[in-house]
Amino acid sequence: MTTARSLLIDPESPGFYHYISRCVGRTWLCGVDSFDGKSNEHRRDWAEQ
């Protein structure tokens, strides 16, 4: 069952929500994208920071 975004998002840090939703949306954000075959390894450093 889904949960309304208004219950999930902290209005004080909307940038973090966008980043996390993007990661969930593209499971291979830090690996090789199976759709287009491009490597996204450079993003791993961003996530670790």
mmCIF file with all atom_site columns, C-alpha atoms in Angstrom:
data_model
loop_
_atom_site.group_PDB
_atom_site.id
_atom_site.type_symbol
_atom_site.label_atom_id
_atom_site.label_alt_id
_atom_site.label_comp_id
_atom_site.label_asym_id
_atom_site.label_entity_id
_atom_site.label_seq_id
_atom_site.pdbx_PDB_ins_code
_atom_site.Cartn_x
_atom_site.Cartn_y
_atom_site.Cartn_z
_atom_site.occupancy
_atom_site.B_iso_or_equiv
_atom_site.pdbx_formal_charge
_atom_site.auth_seq_id
_atom_site.auth_comp_id
_atom_site.auth_asym_id
_atom_site.auth_atom_id
_atom_site.pdbx_PDB_model_num
ATOM 1  C CA . MET A 1 1  ? 0.000  0.000  0.000   1.00 0.00 ? 1  MET A CA 1
ATOM 2  C CA . THR A 1 2  ? 1.295  3.459  -0.823  1.00 0.00 ? 2  THR A CA 1
ATOM 3  C CA . THR A 1 3  ? 1.841  6.378  1.525   1.00 0.00 ? 3  THR A CA 1
ATOM 4  C CA . ALA A 1 4  ? 1.060  9.976  0.670   1.00 0.00 ? 4  ALA A CA 1
ATOM 5  C CA . ARG A 1 5  ? 4.131  12.105 -0.051  1.00 0.00 ? 5  ARG A CA 1
ATOM 6  C CA . SER A 1 6  ? 2.858  14.706 2.390   1.00 0.00 ? 6  SER A CA 1
ATOM 7  C CA . LEU A 1 7  ? 3.412  12.126 5.139   1.00 0.00 ? 7  LEU A CA 1
ATOM 8  C CA . LEU A 1 8  ? 6.880  11.146 3.898   1.00 0.00 ? 8  LEU A CA 1
ATOM 9  C CA . ILE A 1 9  ? 8.558  14.439 3.026   1.00 0.00 ? 9  ILE A CA 1
ATOM 10 C CA . ASP A 1 10 ? 10.240 16.646 5.588   1.00 0.00 ? 10 ASP A CA 1
ATOM 11 C CA . PRO A 1 11 ? 9.547  20.182 4.327   1.00 0.00 ? 11 PRO A CA 1
ATOM 12 C CA . GLU A 1 12 ? 12.830 21.365 5.846   1.00 0.00 ? 12 GLU A CA 1
ATOM 13 C CA . SER A 1 13 ? 14.935 19.146 3.550   1.00 0.00 ? 13 SER A CA 1
ATOM 14 C CA . PRO A 1 14 ? 13.225 18.688 0.166   1.00 0.00 ? 14 PRO A CA 1
ATOM 15 C CA . GLY A 1 15 ? 16.558 18.123 -1.603  1.00 0.00 ? 15 GLY A CA 1
ATOM 16 C CA . PHE A 1 16 ? 17.126 14.871 0.239   1.00 0.00 ? 16 PHE A CA 1
ATOM 17 C CA . TYR A 1 17 ? 13.735 13.558 -0.794  1.00 0.00 ? 17 TYR A CA 1
ATOM 18 C CA . HIS A 1 18 ? 14.472 14.272 -4.457  1.00 0.00 ? 18 HIS A CA 1
ATOM 19 C CA . TYR A 1 19 ? 17.823 12.478 -4.252  1.00 0.00 ? 19 TYR A CA 1
ATOM 20 C CA . ILE A 1 20 ? 16.354 9.413  -2.563  1.00 0.00 ? 20 ILE A CA 1
ATOM 21 C CA . SER A 1 21 ? 13.376 9.189  -4.898  1.00 0.00 ? 21 SER A CA 1
ATOM 22 C CA . ARG A 1 22 ? 15.779 9.410  -7.838  1.00 0.00 ? 22 ARG A CA 1
ATOM 23 C CA . CYS A 1 23 ? 17.873 6.561  -6.421  1.00 0.00 ? 23 CYS A CA 1
ATOM 24 C CA . VAL A 1 24 ? 14.835 4.396  -5.935  1.00 0.00 ? 24 VAL A CA 1
ATOM 25 C CA . GLY A 1 25 ? 13.535 5.263  -9.395  1.00 0.00 ? 25 GLY A CA 1
ATOM 26 C CA . ARG A 1 26 ? 16.753 4.192  -11.087 1.00 0.00 ? 26 ARG A CA 1
ATOM 27 C CA . THR A 1 27 ? 17.931 1.112  -9.220  1.00 0.00 ? 27 THR A CA 1
ATOM 28 C CA . TRP A 1 28 ? 21.256 1.082  -11.055 1.00 0.00 ? 28 TRP A CA 1
ATOM 29 C CA . LEU A 1 29 ? 22.089 4.708  -10.266 1.00 0.00 ? 29 LEU A CA 1
ATOM 30 C CA . CYS A 1 30 ? 25.616 3.745  -9.180  1.00 0.00 ? 30 CYS A CA 1
ATOM 31 C CA . GLY A 1 31 ? 26.196 0.945  -11.669 1.00 0.00 ? 31 GLY A CA 1
ATOM 32 C CA . VAL A 1 32 ? 25.608 0.240  -15.336 1.00 0.00 ? 32 VAL A CA 1
ATOM 33 C CA . ASP A 1 33 ? 22.190 1.281  -16.591 1.00 0.00 ? 33 ASP A CA 1
ATOM 34 C CA . SER A 1 34 ? 20.578 -1.772 -18.184 1.00 0.00 ? 34 SER A CA 1
ATOM 35 C CA . PHE A 1 35 ? 18.395 0.464  -20.360 1.00 0.00 ? 35 PHE A CA 1
ATOM 36 C CA . ASP A 1 36 ? 21.105 2.401  -22.182 1.00 0.00 ? 36 ASP A CA 1
ATOM 37 C CA . GLY A 1 37 ? 24.287 0.567  -21.113 1.00 0.00 ? 37 GLY A CA 1
ATOM 38 C CA . LYS A 1 38 ? 25.946 3.695  -19.708 1.00 0.00 ? 38 LYS A CA 1
ATOM 39 C CA . SER A 1 39 ? 28.140 3.490  -16.621 1.00 0.00 ? 39 SER A CA 1
ATOM 40 C CA . ASN A 1 40 ? 27.102 5.682  -13.703 1.00 0.00 ? 40 ASN A CA 1
ATOM 41 C CA . GLU A 1 41 ? 29.968 4.787  -11.375 1.00 0.00 ? 41 GLU A CA 1
ATOM 42 C CA . HIS A 1 42 ? 30.922 8.469  -11.043 1.00 0.00 ? 42 HIS A CA 1
ATOM 43 C CA . ARG A 1 43 ? 27.748 8.983  -8.995  1.00 0.00 ? 43 ARG A CA 1
ATOM 44 C CA . ARG A 1 44 ? 28.928 6.608  -6.269  1.00 0.00 ? 44 ARG A CA 1
ATOM 45 C CA . ASP A 1 45 ? 31.212 9.313  -4.817  1.00 0.00 ? 45 ASP A CA 1
ATOM 46 C CA . TRP A 1 46 ? 28.278 11.735 -4.669  1.00 0.00 ? 46 TRP A CA 1
ATOM 47 C CA . ALA A 1 47 ? 26.223 9.231  -2.677  1.00 0.00 ? 47 ALA A CA 1
ATOM 48 C CA . GLU A 1 48 ? 29.053 8.496  -0.245  1.00 0.00 ? 48 GLU A CA 1
ATOM 49 C CA . GLN A 1 49 ? 29.519 12.179 0.557   1.00 0.00 ? 49 GLN A CA 1
#
